[in-house]
CSV table of C-alpha atoms and ligand atoms in Angstrom, one decimal:
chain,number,residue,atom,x,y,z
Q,1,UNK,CA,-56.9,-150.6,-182.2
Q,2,UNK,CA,-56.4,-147.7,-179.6
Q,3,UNK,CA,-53.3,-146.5,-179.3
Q,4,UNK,CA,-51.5,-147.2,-175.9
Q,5,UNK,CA,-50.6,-144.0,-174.3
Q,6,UNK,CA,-46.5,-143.5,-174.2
Q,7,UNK,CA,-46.3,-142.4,-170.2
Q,8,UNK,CA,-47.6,-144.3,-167.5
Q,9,UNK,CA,-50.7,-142.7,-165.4
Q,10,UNK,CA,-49.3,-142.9,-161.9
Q,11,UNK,CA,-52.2,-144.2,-159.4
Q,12,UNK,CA,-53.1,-140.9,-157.3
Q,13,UNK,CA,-51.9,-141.8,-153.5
Q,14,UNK,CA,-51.8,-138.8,-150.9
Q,15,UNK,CA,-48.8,-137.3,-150.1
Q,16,UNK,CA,-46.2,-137.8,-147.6
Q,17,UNK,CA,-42.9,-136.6,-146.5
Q,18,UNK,CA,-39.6,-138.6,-145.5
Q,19,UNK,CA,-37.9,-135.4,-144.4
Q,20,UNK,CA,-37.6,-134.0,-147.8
Q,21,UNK,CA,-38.5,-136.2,-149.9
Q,22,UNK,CA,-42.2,-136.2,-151.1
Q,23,UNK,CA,-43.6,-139.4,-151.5
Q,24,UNK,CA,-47.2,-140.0,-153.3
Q,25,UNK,CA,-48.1,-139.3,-156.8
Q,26,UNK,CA,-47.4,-135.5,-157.1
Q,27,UNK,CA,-43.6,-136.6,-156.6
Q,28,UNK,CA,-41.2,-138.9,-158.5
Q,29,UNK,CA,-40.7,-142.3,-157.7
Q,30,UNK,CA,-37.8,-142.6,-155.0
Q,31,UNK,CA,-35.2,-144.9,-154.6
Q,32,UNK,CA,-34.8,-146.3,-151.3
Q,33,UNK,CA,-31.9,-149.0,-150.0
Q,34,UNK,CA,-31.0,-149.9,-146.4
Q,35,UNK,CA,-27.5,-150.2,-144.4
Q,36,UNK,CA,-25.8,-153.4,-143.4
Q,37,UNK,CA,-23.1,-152.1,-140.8
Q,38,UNK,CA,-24.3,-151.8,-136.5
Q,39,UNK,CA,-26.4,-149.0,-136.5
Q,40,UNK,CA,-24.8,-147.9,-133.2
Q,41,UNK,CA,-21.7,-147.8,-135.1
Q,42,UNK,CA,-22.1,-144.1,-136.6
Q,43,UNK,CA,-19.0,-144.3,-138.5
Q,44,UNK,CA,-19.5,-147.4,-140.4
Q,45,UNK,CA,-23.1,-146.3,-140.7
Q,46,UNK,CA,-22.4,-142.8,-142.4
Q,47,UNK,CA,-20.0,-144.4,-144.4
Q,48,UNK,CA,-22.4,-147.0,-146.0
Q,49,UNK,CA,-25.2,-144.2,-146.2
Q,50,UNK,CA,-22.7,-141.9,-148.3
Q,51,UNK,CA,-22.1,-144.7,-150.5
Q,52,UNK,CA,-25.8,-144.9,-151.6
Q,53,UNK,CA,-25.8,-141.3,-151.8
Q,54,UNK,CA,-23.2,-141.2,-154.7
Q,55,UNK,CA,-25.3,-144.4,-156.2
Q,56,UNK,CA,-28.3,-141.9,-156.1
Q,57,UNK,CA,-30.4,-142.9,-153.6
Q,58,UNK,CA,-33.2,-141.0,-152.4
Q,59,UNK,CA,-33.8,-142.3,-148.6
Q,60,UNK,CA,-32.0,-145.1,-146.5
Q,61,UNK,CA,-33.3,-146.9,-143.9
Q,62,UNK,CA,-31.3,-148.5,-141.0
Q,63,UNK,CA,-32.4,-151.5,-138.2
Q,64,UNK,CA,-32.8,-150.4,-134.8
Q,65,UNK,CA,-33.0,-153.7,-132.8
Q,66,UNK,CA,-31.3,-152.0,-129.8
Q,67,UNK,CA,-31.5,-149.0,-127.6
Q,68,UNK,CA,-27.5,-148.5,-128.4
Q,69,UNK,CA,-28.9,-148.0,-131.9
Q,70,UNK,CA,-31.9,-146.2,-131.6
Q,71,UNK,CA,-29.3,-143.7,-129.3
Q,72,UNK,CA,-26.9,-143.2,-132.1
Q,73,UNK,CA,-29.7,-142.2,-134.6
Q,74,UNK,CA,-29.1,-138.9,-133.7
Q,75,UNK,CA,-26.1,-138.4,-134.8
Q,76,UNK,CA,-26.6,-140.3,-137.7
Q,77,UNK,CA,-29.5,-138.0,-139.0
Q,78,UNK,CA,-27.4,-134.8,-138.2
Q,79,UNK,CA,-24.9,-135.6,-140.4
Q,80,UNK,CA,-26.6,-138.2,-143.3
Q,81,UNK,CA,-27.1,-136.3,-146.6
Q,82,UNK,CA,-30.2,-138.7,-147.5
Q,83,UNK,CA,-33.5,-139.1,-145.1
Q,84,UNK,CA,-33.5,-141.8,-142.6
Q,85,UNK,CA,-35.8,-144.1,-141.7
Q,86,UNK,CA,-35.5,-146.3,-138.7
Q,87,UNK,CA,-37.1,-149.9,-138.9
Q,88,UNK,CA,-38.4,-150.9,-135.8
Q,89,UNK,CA,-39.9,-154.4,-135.1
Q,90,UNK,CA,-42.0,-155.0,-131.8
Q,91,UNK,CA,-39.8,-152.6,-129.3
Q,92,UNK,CA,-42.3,-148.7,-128.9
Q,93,UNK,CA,-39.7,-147.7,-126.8
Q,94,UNK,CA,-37.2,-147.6,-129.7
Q,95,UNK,CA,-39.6,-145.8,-131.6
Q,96,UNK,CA,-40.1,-143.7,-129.0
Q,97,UNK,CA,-36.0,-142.6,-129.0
Q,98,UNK,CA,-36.5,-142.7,-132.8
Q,99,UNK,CA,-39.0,-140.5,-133.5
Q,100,UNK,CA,-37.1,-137.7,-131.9
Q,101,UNK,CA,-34.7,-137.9,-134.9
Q,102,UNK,CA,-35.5,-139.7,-138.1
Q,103,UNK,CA,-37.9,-138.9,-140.7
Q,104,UNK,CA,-39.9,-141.8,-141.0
Q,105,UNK,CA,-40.6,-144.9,-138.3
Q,106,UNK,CA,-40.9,-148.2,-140.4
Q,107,UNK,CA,-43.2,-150.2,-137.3
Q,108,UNK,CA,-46.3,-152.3,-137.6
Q,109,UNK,CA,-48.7,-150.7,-135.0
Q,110,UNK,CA,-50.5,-153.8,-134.1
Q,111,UNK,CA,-47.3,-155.6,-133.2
Q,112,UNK,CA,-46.3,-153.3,-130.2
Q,113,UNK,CA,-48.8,-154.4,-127.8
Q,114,UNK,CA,-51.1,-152.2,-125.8
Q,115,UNK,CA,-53.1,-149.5,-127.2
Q,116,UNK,CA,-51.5,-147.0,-124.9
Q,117,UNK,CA,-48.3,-147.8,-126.7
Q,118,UNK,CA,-49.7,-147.4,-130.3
Q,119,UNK,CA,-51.1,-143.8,-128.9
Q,120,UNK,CA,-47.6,-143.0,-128.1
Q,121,UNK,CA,-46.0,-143.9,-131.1
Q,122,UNK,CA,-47.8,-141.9,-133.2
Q,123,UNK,CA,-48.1,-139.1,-130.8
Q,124,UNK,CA,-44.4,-138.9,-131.2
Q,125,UNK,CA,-44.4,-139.1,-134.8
Q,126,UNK,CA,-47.0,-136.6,-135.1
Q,127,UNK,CA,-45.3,-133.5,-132.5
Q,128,UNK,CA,-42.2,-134.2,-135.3
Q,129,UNK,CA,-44.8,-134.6,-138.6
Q,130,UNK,CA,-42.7,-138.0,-139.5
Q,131,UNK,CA,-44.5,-140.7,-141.6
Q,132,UNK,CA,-45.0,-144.3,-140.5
Q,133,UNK,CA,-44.5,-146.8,-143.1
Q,134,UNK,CA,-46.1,-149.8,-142.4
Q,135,UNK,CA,-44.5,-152.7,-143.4
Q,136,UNK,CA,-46.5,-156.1,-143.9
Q,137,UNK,CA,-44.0,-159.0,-144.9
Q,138,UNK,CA,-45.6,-162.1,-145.5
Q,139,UNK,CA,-43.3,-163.8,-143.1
Q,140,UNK,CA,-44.4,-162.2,-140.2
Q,141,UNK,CA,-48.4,-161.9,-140.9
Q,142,UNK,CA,-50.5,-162.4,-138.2
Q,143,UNK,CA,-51.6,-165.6,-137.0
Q,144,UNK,CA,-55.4,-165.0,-137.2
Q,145,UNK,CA,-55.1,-163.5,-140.5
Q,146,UNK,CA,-52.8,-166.2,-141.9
Q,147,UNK,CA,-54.8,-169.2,-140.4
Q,148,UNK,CA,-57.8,-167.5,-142.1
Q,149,UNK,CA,-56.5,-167.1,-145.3
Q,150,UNK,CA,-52.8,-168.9,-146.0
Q,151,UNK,CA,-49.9,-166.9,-146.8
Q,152,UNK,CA,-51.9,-164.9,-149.9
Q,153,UNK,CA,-52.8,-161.6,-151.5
Q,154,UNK,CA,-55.9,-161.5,-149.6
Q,155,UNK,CA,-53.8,-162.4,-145.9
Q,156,UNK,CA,-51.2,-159.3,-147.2
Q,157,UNK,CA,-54.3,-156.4,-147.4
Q,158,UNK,CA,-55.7,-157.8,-144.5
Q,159,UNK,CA,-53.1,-157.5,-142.1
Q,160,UNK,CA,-52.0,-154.0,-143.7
Q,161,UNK,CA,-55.7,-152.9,-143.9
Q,162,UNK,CA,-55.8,-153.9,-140.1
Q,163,UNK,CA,-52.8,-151.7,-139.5
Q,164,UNK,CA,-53.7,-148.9,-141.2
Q,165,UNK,CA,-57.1,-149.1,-139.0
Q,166,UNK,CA,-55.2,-148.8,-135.9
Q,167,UNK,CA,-53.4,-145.8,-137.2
Q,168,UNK,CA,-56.3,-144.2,-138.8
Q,169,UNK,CA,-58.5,-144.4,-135.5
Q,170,UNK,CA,-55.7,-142.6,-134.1
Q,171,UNK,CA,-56.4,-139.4,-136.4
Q,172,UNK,CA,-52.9,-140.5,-137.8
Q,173,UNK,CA,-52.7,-140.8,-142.1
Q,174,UNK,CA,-49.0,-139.9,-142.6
Q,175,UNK,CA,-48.8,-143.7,-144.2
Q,176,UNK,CA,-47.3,-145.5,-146.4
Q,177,UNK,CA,-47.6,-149.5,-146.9
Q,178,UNK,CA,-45.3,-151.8,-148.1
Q,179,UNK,CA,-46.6,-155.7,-149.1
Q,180,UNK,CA,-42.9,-157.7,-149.2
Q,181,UNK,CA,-43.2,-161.8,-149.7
Q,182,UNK,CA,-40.0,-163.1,-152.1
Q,183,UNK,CA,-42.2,-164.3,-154.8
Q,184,UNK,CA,-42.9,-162.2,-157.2
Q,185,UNK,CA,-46.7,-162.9,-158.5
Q,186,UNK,CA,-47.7,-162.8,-154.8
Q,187,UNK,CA,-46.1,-159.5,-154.3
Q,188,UNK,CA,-47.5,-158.3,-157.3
Q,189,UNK,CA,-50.9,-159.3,-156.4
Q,190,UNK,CA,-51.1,-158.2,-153.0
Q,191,UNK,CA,-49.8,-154.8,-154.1
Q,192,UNK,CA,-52.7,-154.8,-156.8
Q,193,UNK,CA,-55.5,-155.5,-154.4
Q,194,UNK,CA,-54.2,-153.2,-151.8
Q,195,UNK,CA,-53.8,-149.9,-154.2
Q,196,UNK,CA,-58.2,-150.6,-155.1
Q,197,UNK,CA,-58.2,-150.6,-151.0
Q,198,UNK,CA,-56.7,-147.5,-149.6
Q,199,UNK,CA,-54.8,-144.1,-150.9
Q,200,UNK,CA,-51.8,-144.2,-149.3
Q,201,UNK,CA,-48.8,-144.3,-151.3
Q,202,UNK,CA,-46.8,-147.6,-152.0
Q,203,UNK,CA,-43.3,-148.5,-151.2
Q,204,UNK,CA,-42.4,-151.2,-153.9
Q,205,UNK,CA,-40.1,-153.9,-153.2
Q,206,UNK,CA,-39.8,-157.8,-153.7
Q,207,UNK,CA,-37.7,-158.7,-150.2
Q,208,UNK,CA,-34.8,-161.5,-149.9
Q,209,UNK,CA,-34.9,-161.1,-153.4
Q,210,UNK,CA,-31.3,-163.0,-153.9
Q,211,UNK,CA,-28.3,-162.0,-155.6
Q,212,UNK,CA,-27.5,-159.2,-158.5
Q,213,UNK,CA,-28.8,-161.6,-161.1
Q,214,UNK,CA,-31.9,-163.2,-159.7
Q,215,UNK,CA,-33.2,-160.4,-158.0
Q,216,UNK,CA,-32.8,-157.8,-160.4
Q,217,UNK,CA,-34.9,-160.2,-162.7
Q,218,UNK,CA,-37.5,-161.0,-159.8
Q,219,UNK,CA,-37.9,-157.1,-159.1
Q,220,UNK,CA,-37.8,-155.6,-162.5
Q,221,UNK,CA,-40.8,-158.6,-163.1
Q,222,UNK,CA,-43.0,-157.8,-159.8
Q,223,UNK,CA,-41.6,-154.0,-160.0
Q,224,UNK,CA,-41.8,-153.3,-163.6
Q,225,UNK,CA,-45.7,-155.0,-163.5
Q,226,UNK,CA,-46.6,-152.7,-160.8
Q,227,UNK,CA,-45.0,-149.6,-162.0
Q,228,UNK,CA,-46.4,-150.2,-165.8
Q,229,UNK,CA,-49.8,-149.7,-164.1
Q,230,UNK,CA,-48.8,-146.9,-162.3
Q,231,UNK,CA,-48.6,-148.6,-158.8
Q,232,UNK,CA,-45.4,-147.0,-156.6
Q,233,UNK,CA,-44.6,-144.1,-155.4
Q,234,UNK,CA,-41.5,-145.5,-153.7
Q,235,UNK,CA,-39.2,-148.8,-154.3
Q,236,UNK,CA,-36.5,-150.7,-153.4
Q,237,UNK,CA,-34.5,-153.8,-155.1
Q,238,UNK,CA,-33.7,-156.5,-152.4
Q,239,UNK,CA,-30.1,-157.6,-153.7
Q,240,UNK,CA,-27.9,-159.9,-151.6
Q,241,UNK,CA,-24.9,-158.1,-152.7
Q,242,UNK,CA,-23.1,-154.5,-153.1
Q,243,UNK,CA,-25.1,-151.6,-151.9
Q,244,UNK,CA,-24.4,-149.7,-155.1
Q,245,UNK,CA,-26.2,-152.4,-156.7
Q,246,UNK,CA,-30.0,-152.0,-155.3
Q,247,UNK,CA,-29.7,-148.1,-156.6
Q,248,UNK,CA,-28.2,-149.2,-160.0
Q,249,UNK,CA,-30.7,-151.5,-160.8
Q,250,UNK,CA,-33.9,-149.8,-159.2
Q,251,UNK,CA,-32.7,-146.4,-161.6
Q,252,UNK,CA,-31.7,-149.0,-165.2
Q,253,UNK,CA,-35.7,-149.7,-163.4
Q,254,UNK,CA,-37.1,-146.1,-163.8
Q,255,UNK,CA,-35.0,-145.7,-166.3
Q,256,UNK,CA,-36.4,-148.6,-168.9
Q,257,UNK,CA,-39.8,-147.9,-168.1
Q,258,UNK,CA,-39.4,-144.1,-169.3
Q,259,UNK,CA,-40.4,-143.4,-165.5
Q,260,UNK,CA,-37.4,-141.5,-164.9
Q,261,UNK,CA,-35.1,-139.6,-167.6
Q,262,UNK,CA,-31.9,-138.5,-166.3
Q,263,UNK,CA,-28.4,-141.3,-167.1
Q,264,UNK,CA,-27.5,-142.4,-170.1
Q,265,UNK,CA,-29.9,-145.3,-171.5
Q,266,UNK,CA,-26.9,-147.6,-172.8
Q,267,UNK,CA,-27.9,-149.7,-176.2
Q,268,UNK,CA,-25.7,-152.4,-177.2
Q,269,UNK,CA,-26.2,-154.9,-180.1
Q,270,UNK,CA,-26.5,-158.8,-178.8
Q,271,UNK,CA,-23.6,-159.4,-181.4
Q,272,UNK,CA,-23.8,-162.0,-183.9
Q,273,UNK,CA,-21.5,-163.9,-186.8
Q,274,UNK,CA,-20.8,-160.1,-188.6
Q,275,UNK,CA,-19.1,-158.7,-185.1
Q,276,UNK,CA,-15.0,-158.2,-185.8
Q,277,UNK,CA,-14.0,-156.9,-182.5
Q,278,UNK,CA,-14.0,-157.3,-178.9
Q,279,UNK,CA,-17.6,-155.6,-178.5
Q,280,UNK,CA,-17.9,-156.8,-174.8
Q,281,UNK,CA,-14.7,-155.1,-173.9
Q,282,UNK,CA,-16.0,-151.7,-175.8
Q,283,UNK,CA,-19.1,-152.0,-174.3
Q,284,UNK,CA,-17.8,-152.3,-170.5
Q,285,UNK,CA,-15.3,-149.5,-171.4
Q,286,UNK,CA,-18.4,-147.3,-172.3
Q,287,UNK,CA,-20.5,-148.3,-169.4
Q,288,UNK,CA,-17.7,-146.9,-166.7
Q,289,UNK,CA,-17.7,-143.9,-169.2
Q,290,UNK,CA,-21.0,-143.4,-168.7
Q,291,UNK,CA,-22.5,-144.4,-165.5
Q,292,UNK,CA,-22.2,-141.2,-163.4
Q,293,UNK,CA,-23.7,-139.1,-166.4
Q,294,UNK,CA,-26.9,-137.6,-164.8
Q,295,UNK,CA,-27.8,-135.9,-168.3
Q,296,UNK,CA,-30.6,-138.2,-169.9
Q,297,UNK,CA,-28.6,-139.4,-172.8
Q,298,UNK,CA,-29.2,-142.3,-175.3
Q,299,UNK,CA,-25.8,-144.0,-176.4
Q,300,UNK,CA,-25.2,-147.3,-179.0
Q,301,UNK,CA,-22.7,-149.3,-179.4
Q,302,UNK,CA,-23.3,-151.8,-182.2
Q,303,UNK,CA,-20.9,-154.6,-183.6
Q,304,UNK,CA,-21.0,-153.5,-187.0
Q,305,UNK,CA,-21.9,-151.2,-189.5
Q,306,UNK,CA,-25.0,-153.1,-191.1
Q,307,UNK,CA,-27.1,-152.0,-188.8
Q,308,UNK,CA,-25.5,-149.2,-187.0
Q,309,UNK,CA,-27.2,-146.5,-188.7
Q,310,UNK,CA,-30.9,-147.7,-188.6
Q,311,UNK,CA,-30.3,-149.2,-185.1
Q,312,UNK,CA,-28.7,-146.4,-183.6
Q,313,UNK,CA,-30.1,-143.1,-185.7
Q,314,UNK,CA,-31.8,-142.3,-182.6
Q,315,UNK,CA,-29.4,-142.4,-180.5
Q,316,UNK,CA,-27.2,-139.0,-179.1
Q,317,UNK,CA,-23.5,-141.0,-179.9
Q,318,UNK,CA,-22.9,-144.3,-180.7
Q,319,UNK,CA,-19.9,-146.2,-181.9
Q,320,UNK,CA,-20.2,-148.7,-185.2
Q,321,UNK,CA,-17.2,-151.3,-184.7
Q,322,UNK,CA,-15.8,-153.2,-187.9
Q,323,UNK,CA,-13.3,-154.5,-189.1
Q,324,UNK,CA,-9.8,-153.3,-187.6
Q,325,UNK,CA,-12.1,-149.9,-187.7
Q,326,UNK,CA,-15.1,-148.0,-186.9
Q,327,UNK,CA,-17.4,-145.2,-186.6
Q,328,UNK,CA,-18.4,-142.5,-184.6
Q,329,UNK,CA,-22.3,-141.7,-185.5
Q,330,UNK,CA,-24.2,-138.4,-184.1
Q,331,UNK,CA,-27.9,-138.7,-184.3
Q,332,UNK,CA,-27.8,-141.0,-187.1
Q,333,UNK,CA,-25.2,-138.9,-189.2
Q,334,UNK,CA,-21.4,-140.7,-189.7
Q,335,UNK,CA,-19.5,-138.0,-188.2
Q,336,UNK,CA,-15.8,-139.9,-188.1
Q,337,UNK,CA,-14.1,-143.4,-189.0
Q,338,UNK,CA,-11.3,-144.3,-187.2
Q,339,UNK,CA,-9.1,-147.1,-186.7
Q,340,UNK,CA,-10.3,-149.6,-183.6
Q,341,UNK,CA,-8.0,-148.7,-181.2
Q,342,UNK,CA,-8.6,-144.9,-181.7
Q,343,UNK,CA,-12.7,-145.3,-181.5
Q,344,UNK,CA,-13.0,-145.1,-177.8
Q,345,UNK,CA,-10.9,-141.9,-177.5
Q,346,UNK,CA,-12.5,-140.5,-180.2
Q,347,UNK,CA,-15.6,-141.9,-178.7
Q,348,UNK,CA,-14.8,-139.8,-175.8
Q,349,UNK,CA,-14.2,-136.7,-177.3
Q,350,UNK,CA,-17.2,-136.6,-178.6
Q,351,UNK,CA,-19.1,-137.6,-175.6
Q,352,UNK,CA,-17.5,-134.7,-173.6
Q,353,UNK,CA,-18.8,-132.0,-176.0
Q,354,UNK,CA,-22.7,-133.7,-175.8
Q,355,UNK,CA,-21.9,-133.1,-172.0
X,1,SF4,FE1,-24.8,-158.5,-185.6
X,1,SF4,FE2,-24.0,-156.1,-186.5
X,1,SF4,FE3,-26.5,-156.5,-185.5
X,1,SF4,FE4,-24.4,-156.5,-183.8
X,1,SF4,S1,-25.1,-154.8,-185.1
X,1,SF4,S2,-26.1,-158.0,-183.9
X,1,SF4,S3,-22.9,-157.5,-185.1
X,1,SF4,S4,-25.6,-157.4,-187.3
C-alpha cells in the first residue's frame, strides 16, 4: 500500500491581499471572525476587534447595513491592529464609502443592481487594490438559479460562478469565494465542485453553525474534510457564542490537522478505572497554563503511570498522576516524582524552562 504523504498539498489558488495578509496558497491559512457590537459604534467596535486580536485572529470583518456605519469605518481601520473587511449586502453606495477605507469589500456583485453600479464598485476597489470576497450563502441564492436546481452544490457554483463572471468581465480578479449553507455535507460539496471550477482562493466556513459544541463539531467535520484535501486558504468557525471562541477552535483546527504549528497541542488521557486523582481539574489547570503559549509545544497529561511513558514519550512535558503522587516526564525520561499537590508547581517550573 502507498504510503499517505504526512503534509497536506494545499490546492494552488492565486493570490490576494486583505491589507496584509496574503490570502491563496503561497500563504498560511488565516483565521478570520466577525464583530457583534454597532459598527457605527467605534468604541465598542475596536474593543471587540482587540479581543480577537489577542485570540489570534488574522482579519475581522464587520456589517455595514448603514451609511452611519460605513462612515465610522474610517476610524475603525486607522486604529484596528487586524485587516478589516466590511460586509455589504445590496447597498453600492456603502461600498462605495467603504472602499475608501477597508481592505476587502465582502458584496455579491449581481445583487447591486445596474451594471453601472457593479463598474463602480470595483473601480473603487481597484484605485485602492482591495479584494472582493464574494460571498454565496445558500439562503440568499438567486431565484433563477435555485428554481433551476434546489438549494444544492450545483445551485452554490452556479451563483458564485455567475458572480465571479460579472467581476471578471470587469478586468477585476482580486477574488475570493466563500460557499456558506449550515449543513455541513452541502457545504463540503459545494466547496469541492467550486475549487475544480475556478482559482481563486477559498474562505472556509460552515455559517449559523450553532453553539461552542455543535458548531465546533459541524466545522471541524465540513472544515477538517476540506482542509485534508487541501481546500482553504482562509476560514472561519460560525459559533453562537464568545468571540474568543471562533479563533480558539478554528487554531485547535489548524492545529490538529498539522496545518499550523505554533500553541501547545494539549494530550490528555480519556481516564479510566486506574485514574486516582482529580485529572479533569489538572487538566483545566494546564489548559489556562498553556493557552497563550505561541511556541509549538506538545504536552500530556495522563491519569497514571501505566501508560504515561509509552503514551507520552513524545511529548515536550507531561505529568503522570497516581496515587497521592506523580511524575514529571521530559521527552519520555522520568525527570521528578512528587507528591500530588506539588506536581502542578513542579509542572510549572519545568514548563517555564521549555519556554
Ligand atoms: Fe486509564 Fe491510565 Fe490510560 Fe488514563 S493513562 S486512560 S488512567 S490507563
Amino acid at each position: 500500500m502507498q504510503e499517505l504523504a504526512q503534509e497536506i498539498q494545499r490546492r494552488k489558488t492565486k493570490e490576494v491581499f486583505v491589507g496584509k495578509v496574503g490570502v491563496g496558497s503561497a500563504h498560511p491559512i488565516s483565521i478570520q471572525s466577525m464583530t457583534f457590537s454597532k459598527t457605527h459604534d467605534v468604541k465598542a467596535t475596536l474593543a471587540q476587534i482587540d479581543r480577537l486580536y489577542y485570540a489570534g485572529a488574522d482579519i475581522v470583518r464587520v456589517s455595514v447595513p448603514h451609511k452611519e456605519d460605513a462612515l465610522a469605518l474610517d476610524k475603525i481601520c486607522a486604529s484596528s491592529p487586524l485587516s478589516v473587511v466590511a460586509d455589504i449586502h445590496f447597498h453600492h453606495k456603502l461600498a462605495l464609502i467603504a472602499a475608501q477605507s477597508v481592505d476587502c469589500i465582502r458584496i455579491n456583485p449581481g445583487n447591486i443592481g445596474s451594471h453601472a453600479r457593479i463598474k463602480e464598485v470595483v473601480n473603487a476597489c481597484k484605485a485602492r487594490n482591495i479584494p472582493i470576497r464574494i460571498g454565496v450563502n445558500g439562503g440568499s441564492l438567486e431565484k433563477k438559479i435555485e428554481n433551476k436546481y434546489g438549494l444544492s452544490p450545483r445551485a452554490m457554483c452556479e451563483s458564485a460562478m455567475y458572480h465571479i463572471k460579472l467581476l471578471e468581465d470587469l478586468d477585476f480578479t482580486d477574488i475570493k469565494v466563500s460557499l456558506k449553507t449550515s449543513d455541513a455535507l452541502m457545504t463540503t460539496r459545494a466547496y469541492e465542485m467550486l475549487a475544480q471550477m475556478m482559482p481563486y482562493p477559498l474562505h472556509l466556513g460552515v455559517t449559523e453553525a450553532g453553539t461552542t459544541f455543535g458548531a465546533s463539531i459541524k466545522s471541524s467535520a465540513a472544515l477538517g474534510a476540506l482542509l485534508m484535501q487541501g481546500i482553504g486558504d482562509t476560514m472561519r468557525v460560525s459559533i453562537t457564542g464568545e468571540l474568543e471562541e471562533e479563533i480558539r477552535v478554528a487554531k485547535e483546527l489548524l492545529r490538529a490537522l498539522g496545518i499550523r504549528k505554533t500553541g501547545v497541542n494539549l494530550i490528555s488521557c480519556p481516564t479510566c478505572a486506574r485514574l486516582e486523582s482529580d485529572l479533569v481539574s489538572a487538566i483545566k489547570e494546564v489548559e489556562n497554563l498553556t493557552k497563550d503559549i505561541t511556541k509549538p509545544l506538545d504536552i500530556a497529561v495522563m491519569g497514571c503511570v501505566v501508560n504515561a511513558l509509552g503514551e507520552a514519550k513524545h511529548a515536550d512535558l507531561a505529568i503522570a498522576f497516581g496515587k497521592n503522587e506523580g511524575m514529571i516526564i521530559k521527552k519520555g525520561v522520568l525527570i521528578s516524582k512528587e507528591k500530588e499537590q506539588n506536581l502542578i508547581a513542579r509542572f510549572k517550573q519545568e514548563l517555564e524552562k521549555l519556554l
